[in-house]
mmCIF file of C-alpha atoms in Angstrom:
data_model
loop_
_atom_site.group_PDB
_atom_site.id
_atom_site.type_symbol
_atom_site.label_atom_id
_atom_site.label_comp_id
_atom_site.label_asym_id
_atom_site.label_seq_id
_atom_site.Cartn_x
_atom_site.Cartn_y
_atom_site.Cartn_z
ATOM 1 C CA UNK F 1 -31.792 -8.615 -8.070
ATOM 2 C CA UNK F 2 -32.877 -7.126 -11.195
ATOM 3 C CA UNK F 3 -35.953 -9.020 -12.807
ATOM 4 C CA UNK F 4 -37.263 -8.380 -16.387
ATOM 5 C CA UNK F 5 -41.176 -8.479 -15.180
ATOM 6 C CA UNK F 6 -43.104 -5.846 -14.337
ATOM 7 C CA UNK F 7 -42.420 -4.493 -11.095
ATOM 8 C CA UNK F 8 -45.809 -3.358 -11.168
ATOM 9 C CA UNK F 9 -45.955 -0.012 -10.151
ATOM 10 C CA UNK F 10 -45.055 3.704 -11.734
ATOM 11 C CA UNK F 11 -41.854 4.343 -13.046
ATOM 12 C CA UNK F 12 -39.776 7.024 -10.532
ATOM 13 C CA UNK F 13 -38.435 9.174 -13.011
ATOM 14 C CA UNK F 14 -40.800 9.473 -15.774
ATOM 15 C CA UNK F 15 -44.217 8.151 -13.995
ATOM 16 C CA UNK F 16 -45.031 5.670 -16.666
ATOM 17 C CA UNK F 17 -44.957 2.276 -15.745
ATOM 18 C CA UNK F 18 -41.846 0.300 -14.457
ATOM 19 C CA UNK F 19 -40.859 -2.351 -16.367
ATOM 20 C CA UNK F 20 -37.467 -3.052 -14.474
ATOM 21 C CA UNK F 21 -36.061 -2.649 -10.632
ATOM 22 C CA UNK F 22 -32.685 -1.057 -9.873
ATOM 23 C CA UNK F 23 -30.538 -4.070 -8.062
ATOM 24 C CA UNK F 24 -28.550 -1.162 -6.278
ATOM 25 C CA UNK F 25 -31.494 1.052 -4.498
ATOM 26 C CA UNK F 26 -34.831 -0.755 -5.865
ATOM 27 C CA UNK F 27 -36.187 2.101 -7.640
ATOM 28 C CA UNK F 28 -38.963 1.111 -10.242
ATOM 29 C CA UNK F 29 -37.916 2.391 -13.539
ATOM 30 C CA UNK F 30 -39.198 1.701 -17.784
ATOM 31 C CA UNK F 31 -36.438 2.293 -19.725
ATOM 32 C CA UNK F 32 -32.179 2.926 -19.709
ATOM 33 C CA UNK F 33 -33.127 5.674 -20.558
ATOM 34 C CA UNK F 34 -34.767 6.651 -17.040
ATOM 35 C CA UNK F 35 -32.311 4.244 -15.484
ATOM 36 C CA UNK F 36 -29.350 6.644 -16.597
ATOM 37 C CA UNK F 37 -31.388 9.668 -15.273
ATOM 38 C CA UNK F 38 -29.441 12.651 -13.396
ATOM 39 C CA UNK F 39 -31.027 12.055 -10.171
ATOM 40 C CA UNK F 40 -30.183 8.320 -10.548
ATOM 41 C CA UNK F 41 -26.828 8.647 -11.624
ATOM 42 C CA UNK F 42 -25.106 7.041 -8.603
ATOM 43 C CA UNK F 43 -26.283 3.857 -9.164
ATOM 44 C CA UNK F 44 -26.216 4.094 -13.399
ATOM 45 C CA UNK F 45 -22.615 4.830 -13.217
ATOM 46 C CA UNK F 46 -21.070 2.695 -10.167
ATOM 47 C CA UNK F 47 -21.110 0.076 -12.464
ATOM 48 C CA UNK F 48 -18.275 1.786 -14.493
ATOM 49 C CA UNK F 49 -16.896 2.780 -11.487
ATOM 50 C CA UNK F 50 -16.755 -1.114 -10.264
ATOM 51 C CA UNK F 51 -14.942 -1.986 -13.693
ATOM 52 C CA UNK F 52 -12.318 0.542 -13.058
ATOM 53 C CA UNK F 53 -11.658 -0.137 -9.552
ATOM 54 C CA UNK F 54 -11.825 -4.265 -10.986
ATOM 55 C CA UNK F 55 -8.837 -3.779 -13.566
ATOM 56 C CA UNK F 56 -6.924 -1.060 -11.290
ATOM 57 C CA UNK F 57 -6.834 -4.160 -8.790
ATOM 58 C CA UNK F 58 -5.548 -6.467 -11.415
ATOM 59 C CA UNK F 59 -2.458 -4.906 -11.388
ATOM 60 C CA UNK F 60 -2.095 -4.659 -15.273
ATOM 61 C CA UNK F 61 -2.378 -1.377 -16.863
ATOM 62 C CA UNK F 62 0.330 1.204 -17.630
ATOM 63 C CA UNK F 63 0.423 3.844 -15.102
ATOM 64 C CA UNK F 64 -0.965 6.459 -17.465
ATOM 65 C CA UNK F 65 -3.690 4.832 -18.300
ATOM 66 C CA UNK F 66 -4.195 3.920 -14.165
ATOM 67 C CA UNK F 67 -3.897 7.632 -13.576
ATOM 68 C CA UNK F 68 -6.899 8.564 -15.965
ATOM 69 C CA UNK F 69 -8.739 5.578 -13.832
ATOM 70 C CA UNK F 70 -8.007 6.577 -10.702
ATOM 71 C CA UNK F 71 -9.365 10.090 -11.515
ATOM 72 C CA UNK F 72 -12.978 8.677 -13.257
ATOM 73 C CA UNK F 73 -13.322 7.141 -9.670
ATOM 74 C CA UNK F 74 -12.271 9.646 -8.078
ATOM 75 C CA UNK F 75 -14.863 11.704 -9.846
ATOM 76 C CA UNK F 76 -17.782 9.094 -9.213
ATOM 77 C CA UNK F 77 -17.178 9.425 -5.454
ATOM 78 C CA UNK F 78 -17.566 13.612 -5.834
ATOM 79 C CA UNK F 79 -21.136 12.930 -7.174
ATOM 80 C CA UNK F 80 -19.965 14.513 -10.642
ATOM 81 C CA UNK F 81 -21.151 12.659 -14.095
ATOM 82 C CA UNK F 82 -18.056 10.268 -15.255
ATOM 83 C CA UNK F 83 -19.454 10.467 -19.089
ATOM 84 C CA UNK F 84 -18.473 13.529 -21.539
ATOM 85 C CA UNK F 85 -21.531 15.211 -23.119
ATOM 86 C CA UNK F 86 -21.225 13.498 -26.246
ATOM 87 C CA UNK F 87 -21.242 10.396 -24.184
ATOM 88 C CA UNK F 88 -24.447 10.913 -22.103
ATOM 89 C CA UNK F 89 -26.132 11.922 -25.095
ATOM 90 C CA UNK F 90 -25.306 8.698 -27.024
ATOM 91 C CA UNK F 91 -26.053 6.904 -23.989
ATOM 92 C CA UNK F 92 -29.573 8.234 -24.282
ATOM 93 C CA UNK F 93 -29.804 7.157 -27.886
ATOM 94 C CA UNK F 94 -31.422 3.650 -28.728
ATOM 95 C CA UNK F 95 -32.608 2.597 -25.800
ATOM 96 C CA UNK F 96 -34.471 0.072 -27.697
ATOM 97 C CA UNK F 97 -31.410 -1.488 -28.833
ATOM 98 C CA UNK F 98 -29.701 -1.826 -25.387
ATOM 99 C CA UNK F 99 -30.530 -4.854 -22.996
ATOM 100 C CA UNK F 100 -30.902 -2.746 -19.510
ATOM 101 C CA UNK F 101 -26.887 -3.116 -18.053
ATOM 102 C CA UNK F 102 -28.278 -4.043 -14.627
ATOM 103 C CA UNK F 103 -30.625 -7.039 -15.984
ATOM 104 C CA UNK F 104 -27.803 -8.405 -17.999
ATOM 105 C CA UNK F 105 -25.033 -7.549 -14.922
ATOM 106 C CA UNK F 106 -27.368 -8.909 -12.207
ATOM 107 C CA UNK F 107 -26.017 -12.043 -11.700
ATOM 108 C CA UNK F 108 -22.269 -11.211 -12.947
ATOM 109 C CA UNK F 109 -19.413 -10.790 -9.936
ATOM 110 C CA UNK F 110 -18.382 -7.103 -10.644
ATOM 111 C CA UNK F 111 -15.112 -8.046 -9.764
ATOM 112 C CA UNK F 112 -14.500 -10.348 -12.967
ATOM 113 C CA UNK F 113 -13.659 -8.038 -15.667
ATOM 114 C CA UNK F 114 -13.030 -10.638 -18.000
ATOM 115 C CA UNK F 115 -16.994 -11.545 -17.551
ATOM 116 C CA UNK F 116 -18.410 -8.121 -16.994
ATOM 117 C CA UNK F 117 -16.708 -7.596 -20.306
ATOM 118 C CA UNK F 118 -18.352 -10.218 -22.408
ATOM 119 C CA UNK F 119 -21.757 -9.006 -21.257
ATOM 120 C CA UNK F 120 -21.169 -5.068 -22.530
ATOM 121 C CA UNK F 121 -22.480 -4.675 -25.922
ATOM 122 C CA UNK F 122 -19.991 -3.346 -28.637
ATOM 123 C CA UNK F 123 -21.749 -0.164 -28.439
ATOM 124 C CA UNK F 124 -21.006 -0.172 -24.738
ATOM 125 C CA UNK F 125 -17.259 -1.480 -25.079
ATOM 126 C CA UNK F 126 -16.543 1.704 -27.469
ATOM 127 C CA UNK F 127 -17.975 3.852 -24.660
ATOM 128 C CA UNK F 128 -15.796 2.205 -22.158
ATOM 129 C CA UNK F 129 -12.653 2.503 -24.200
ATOM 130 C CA UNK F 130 -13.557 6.505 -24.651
ATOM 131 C CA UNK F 131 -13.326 6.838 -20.712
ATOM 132 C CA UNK F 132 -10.193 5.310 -20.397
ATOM 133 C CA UNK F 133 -8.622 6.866 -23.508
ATOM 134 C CA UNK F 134 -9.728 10.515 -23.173
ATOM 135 C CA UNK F 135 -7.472 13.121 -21.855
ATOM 136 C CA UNK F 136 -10.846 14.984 -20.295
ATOM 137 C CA UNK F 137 -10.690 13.418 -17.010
ATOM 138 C CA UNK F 138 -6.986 14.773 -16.544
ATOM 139 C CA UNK F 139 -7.675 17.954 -13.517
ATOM 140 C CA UNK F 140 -10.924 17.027 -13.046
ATOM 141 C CA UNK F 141 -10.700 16.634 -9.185
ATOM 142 C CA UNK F 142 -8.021 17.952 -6.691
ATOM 143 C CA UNK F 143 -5.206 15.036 -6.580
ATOM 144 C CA UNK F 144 -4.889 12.065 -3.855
ATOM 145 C CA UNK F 145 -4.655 13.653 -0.476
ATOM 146 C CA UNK F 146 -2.229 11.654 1.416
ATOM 147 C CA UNK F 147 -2.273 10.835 5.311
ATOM 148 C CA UNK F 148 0.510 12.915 6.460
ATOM 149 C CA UNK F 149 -1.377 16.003 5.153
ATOM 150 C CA UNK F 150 -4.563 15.734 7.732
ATOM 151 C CA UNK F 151 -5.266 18.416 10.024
ATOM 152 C CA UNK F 152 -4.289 17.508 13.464
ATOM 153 C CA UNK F 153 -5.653 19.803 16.318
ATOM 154 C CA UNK F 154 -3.409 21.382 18.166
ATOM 155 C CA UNK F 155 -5.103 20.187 21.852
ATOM 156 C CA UNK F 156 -5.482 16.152 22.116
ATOM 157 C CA UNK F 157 -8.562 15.243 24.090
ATOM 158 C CA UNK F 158 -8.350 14.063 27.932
ATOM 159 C CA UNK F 159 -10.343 11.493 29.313
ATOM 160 C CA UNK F 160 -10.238 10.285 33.073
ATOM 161 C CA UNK F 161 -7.227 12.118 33.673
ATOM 162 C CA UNK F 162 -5.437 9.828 30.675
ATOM 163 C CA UNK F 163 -4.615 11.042 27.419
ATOM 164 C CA UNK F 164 -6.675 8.775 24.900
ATOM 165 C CA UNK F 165 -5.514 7.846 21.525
ATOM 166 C CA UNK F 166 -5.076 10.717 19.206
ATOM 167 C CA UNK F 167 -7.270 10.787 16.061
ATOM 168 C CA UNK F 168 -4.573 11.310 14.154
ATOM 169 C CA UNK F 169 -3.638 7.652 14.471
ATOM 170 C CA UNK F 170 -6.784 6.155 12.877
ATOM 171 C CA UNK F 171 -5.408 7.923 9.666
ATOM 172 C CA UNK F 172 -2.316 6.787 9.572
ATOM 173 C CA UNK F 173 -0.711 3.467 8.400
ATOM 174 C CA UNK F 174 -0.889 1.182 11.311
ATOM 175 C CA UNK F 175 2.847 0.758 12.900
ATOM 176 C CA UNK F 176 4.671 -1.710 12.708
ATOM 177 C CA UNK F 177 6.437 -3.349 15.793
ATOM 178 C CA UNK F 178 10.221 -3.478 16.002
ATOM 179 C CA UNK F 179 12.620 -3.825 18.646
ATOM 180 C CA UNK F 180 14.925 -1.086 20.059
ATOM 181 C CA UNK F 181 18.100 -0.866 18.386
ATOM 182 C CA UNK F 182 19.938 -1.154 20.945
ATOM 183 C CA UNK F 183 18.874 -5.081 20.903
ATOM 184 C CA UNK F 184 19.241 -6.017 18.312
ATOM 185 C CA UNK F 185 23.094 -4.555 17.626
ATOM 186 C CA UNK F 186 25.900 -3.238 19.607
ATOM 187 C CA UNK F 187 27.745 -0.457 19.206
ATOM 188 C CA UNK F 188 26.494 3.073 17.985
ATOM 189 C CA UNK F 189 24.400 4.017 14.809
ATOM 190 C CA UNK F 190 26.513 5.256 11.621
ATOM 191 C CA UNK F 191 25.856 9.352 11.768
ATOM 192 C CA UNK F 192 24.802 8.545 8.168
ATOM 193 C CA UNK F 193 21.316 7.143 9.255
ATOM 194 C CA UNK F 194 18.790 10.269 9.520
ATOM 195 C CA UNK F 195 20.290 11.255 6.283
ATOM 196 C CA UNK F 196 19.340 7.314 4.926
ATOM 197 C CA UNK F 197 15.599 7.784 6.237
ATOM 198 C CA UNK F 198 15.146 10.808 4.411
ATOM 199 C CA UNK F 199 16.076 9.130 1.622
ATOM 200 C CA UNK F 200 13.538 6.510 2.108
ATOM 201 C CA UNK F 201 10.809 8.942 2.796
ATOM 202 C CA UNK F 202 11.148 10.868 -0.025
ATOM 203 C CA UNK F 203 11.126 7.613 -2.248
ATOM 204 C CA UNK F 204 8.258 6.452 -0.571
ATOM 205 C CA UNK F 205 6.727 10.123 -1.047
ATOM 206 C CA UNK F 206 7.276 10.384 -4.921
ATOM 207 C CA UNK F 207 5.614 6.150 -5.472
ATOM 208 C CA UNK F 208 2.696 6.792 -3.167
ATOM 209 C CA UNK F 209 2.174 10.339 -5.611
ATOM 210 C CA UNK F 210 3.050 8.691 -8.455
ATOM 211 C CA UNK F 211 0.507 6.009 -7.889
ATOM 212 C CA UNK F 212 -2.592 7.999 -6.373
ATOM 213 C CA UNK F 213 -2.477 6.113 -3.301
ATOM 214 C CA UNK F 214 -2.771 2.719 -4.814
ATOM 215 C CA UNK F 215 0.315 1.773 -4.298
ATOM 216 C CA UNK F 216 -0.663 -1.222 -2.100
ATOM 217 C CA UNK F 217 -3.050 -2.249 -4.155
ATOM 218 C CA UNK F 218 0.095 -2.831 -6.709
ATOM 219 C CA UNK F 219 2.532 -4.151 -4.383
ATOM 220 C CA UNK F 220 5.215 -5.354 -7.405
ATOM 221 C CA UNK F 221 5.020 -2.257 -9.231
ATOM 222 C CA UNK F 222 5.411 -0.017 -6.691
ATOM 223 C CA UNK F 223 7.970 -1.964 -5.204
ATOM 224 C CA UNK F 224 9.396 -1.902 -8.258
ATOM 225 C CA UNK F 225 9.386 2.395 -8.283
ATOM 226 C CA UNK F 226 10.614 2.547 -4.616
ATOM 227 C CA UNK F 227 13.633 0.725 -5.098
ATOM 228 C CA UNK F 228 14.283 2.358 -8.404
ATOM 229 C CA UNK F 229 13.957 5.648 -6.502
ATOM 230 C CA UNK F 230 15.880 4.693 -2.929
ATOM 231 C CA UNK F 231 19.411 4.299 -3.808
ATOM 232 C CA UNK F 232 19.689 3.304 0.383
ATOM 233 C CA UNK F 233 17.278 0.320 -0.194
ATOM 234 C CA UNK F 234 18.632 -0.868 -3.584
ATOM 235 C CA UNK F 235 22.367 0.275 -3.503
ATOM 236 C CA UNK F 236 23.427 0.423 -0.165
ATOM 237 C CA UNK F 237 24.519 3.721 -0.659
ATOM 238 C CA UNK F 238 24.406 6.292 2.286
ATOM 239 C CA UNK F 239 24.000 9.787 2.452
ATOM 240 C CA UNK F 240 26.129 12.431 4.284
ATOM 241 C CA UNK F 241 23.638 15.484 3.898
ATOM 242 C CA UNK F 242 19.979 15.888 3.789
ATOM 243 C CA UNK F 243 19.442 17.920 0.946
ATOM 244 C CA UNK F 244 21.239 15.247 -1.320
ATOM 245 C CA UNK F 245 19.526 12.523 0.440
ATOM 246 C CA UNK F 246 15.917 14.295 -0.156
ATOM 247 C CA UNK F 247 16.918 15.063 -4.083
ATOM 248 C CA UNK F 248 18.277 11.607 -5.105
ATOM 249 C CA UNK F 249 14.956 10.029 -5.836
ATOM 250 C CA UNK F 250 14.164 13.094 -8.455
ATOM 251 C CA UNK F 251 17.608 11.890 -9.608
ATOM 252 C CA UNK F 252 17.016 8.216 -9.821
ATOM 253 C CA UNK F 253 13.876 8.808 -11.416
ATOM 254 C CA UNK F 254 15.313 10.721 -14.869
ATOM 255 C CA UNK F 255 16.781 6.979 -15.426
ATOM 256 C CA UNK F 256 12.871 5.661 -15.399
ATOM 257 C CA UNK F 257 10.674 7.413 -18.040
ATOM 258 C CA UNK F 258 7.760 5.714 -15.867
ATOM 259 C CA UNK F 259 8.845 7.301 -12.857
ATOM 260 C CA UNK F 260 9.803 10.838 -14.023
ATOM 261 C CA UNK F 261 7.226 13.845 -13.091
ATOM 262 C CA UNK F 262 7.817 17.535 -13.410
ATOM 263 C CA UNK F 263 9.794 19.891 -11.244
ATOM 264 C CA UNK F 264 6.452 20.665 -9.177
ATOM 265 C CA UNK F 265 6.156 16.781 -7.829
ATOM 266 C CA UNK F 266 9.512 17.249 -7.233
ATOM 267 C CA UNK F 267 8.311 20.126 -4.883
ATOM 268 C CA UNK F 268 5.705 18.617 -3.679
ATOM 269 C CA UNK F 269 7.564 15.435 -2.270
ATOM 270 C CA UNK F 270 10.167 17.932 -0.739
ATOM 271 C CA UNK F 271 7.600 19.817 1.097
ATOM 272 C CA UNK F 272 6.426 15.682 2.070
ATOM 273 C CA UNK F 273 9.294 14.933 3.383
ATOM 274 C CA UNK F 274 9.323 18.478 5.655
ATOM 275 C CA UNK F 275 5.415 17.224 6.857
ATOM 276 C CA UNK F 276 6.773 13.872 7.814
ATOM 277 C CA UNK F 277 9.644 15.019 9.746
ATOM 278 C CA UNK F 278 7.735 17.524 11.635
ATOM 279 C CA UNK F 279 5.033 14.726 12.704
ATOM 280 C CA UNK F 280 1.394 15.467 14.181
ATOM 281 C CA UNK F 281 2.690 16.904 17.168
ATOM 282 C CA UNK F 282 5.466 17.879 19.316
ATOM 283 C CA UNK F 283 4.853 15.690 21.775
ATOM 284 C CA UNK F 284 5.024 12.648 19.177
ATOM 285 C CA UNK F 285 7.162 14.402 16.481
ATOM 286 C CA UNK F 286 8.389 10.892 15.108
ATOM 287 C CA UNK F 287 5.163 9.283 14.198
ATOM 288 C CA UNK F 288 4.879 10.405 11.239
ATOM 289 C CA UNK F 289 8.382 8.956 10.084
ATOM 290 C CA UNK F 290 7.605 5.624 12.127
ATOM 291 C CA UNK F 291 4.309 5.524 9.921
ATOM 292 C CA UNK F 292 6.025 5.599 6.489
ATOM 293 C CA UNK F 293 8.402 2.989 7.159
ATOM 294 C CA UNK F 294 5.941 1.138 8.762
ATOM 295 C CA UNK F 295 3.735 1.248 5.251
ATOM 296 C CA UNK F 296 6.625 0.565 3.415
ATOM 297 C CA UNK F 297 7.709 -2.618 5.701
ATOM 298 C CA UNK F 298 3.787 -3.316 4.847
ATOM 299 C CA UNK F 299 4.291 -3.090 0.767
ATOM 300 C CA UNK F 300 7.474 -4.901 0.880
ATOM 301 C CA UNK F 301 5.865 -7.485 2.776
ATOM 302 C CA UNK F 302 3.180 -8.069 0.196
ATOM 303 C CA UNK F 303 5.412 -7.484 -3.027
ATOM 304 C CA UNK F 304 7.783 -10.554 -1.169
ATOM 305 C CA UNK F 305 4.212 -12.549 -0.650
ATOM 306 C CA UNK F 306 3.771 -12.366 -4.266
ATOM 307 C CA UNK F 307 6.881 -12.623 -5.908
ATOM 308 C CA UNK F 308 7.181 -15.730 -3.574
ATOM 309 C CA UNK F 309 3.793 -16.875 -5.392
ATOM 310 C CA UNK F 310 4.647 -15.842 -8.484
ATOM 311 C CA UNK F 311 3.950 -18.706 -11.419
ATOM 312 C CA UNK F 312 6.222 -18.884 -14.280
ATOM 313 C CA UNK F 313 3.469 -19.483 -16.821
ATOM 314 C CA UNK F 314 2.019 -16.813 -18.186
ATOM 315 C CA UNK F 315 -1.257 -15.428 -17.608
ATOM 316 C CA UNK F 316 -4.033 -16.125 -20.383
ATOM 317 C CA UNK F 317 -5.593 -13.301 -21.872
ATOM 318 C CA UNK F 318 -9.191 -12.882 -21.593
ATOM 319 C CA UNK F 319 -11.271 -10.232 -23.615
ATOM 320 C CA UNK F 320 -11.053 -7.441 -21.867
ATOM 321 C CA UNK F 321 -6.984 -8.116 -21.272
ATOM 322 C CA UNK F 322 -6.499 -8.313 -25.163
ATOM 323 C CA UNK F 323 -8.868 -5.216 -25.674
ATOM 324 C CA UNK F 324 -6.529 -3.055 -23.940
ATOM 325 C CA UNK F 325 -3.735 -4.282 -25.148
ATOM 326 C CA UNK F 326 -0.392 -1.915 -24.145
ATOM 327 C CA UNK F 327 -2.734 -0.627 -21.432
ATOM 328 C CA UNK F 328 -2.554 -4.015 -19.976
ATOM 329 C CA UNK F 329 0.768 -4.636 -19.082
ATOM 330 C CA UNK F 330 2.745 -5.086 -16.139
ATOM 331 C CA UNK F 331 5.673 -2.469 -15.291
ATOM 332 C CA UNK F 332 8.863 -3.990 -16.322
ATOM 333 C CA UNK F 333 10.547 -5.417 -13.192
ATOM 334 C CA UNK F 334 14.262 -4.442 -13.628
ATOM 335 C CA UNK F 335 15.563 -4.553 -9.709
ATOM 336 C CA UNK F 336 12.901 -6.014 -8.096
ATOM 337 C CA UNK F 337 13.762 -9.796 -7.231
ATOM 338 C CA UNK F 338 12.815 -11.863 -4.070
ATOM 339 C CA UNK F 339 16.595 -11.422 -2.423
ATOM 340 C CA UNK F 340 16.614 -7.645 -2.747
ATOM 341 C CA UNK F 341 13.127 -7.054 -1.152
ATOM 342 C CA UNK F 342 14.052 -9.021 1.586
ATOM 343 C CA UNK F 343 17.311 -7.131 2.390
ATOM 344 C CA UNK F 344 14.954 -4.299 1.792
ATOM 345 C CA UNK F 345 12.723 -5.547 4.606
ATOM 346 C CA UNK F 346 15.897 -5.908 7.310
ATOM 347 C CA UNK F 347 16.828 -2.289 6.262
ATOM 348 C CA UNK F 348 13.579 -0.938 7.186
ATOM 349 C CA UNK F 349 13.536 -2.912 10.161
ATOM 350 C CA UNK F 350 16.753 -1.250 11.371
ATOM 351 C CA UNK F 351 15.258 2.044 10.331
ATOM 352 C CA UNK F 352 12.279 1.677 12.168
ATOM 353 C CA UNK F 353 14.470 0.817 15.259
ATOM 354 C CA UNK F 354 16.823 3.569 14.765
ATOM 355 C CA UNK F 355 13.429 5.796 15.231
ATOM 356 C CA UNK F 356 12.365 4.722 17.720
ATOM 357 C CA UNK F 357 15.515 4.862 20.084
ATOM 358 C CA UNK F 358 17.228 7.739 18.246
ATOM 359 C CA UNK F 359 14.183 10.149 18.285
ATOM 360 C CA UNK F 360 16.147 13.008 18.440
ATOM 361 C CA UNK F 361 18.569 12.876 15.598
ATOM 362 C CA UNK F 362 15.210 13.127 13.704
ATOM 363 C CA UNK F 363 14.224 15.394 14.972
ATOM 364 C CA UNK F 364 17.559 17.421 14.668
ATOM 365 C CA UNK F 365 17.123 17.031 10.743
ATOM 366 C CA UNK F 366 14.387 19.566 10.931
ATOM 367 C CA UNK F 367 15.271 23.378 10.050
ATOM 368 C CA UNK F 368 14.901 25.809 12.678
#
């Protein structure tokens, strides 16, 4: 805890004495001034870093404006500064005016945006508003590296004789347990179904890229991309070739403005969907695929959760809603309704047991 007495010793930046303590790592400091120094930056600017990661978990801002988010946190954790010059430098302007940030957010639940908001100064409110709205933090840091992309050695470890579980696994999305097809109907598989699952994968590719990896953490809206991108999830439709199976989400996604991306993502969820297929290893070439549709069963899970939830009343605005105004809104949910995520869920049920009984004709799908 923070305390406005005297902690009674030097101050660790500048030497003169401490007025204040740092809640975070209980260094003695006098001023903001020395509490925003270089060498203390970590702590100065996880508190930014905590409001970002607060309203990116709220589920309510435009996916631009979660993308320039994403990459001031994403800076944070690479040790770099997440203020432009012009920022630090009116940062270190009238100190005398500021209350110290970690007195006043000492007793606040960093969490609460609404209340971390009302105790920011106007000054620091403008500040916050520059971060989001600048264009500087665009390339900063390499994007979101995803799961599937993980170097997997090409010898597993033995131990006792027994081959233990592969590392690989921690890293992946935990799998979800299904029955063999075979159980569950009779009869054989359409042909059409390894062309279906690449369709799926390469929806699920382009919404976990389009939303840095947070795609969990907003279960509607990225619900709501998946099925606009998945025309075998939302349409029923089934695909007789892979390339057109692999391409139809790019397709889908010229009919969302929110969901369209350049001819590179396009390229990069291609060369996804060729990772995914080919799996860690040959001796488990399918985990990969049995992953993704596990994650996805996962997110359609929680989007159903909430929908199921879901009040009819509006939310209430608080401060910080209403002083982000377009930034603050929900995607528009034009497909995504309780009865079609369920069907969803079946689908990737079946999927997942096609997988696991029909290895092969995955792994056919690969080129030679």
């Amino acid at each position: 805890m923070a305390s406005s007495s005297a902690p009674g010793g030097k101050c660790a930046f500048c030497r003169n004495a401490a007025r204040y303590t740092c809640p975070r790592c209980n260094f003695a400091y006098c001023s903001s001034s020395c509490y925003k120094h270089a060498s203390h930056a970590r702590c100065s600017e996880s508190f930014y870093k905590d409001m970002v990661e607060a309203e990116l978990r709220s589920g309510t801002v435009s996916e631009e404006s979660r993308k320039k988010m994403v990459e001031i946190l994403r800076r944070v954790e690479a040790g770099e500064s997440i203020l432009p010059d012009n920022v630090d430098e009116s940062l270190d302007s009238d100190d005398d005016d500021d209350d110290d940030l970690a007195i006043r957010m000492a007793d606040i639940d960093l969490n609460d945006s609404e209340a971390v908001w009302k105790k920011l100064t106007e000054k620091e409110r403008q500040e916050f508003r520059q971060l989001v709205n600048s264009g500087s933090f665009d390339d900063l840091l390499p994007p979101w590296s995803p799961w599937w992309e993980q170097e997997v050695p090409p010898v597993q470890e033995i131990s006792q004789g027994h081959q233990i579980v592969p590392a690989y696994v921690a890293k992946c999305p935990p799998l979800v347990d299904v029955p063999l097809l075979s159980q569950v109907m009779k009869g054989s598989p359409s042909p059409t179904v390894p062309f279906n699952i690449l369709n799926v994968l390469s929806g699920y590719a382009w919404t976990v890229r389009l939303f840095n990896g947070d795609h969990q953490e907003s279960s509607v809206d990225a619900t709501e991309a998946l099925l606009s991108l998945s025309a075998v999830l939302s349409a029923n439709t089934n695909f007789e070739a892979a390339a057109i199976a692999v391409e139809s989400p790019k397709m889908e996604a010229q009919n969302h403005p929110w969901l369209m991306e350049s001819e590179e993502f396009a390229g990069t969820v291609r060369r996804d969907v060729m990772k995914m297929l080919k799996g860690p290893s040959v001796s488990d070439q399918t985990f990969y695929v049995r992953a993704a549709l596990s994650e996805i069963h996962v997110l359609l899970s929680t989007c159903k959760a909430s929908l199921s939830k879901k009040k009819k009343s509006g939310t209430r605005k608080g401060l910080f809603t209403s002083a982000f105004g377009e930034a603050s809104q929900h995607v528009e949910l034009k497909i995504t309704t309780l009865p079609l995520v369920k069907s969803s869920l079946k689908k990737v049920e079946f999927l997942l047991s096609f997988v696991q009984e029909y290895a092969p004709a995955i792994i056919s799908l690969i080129p030679t």
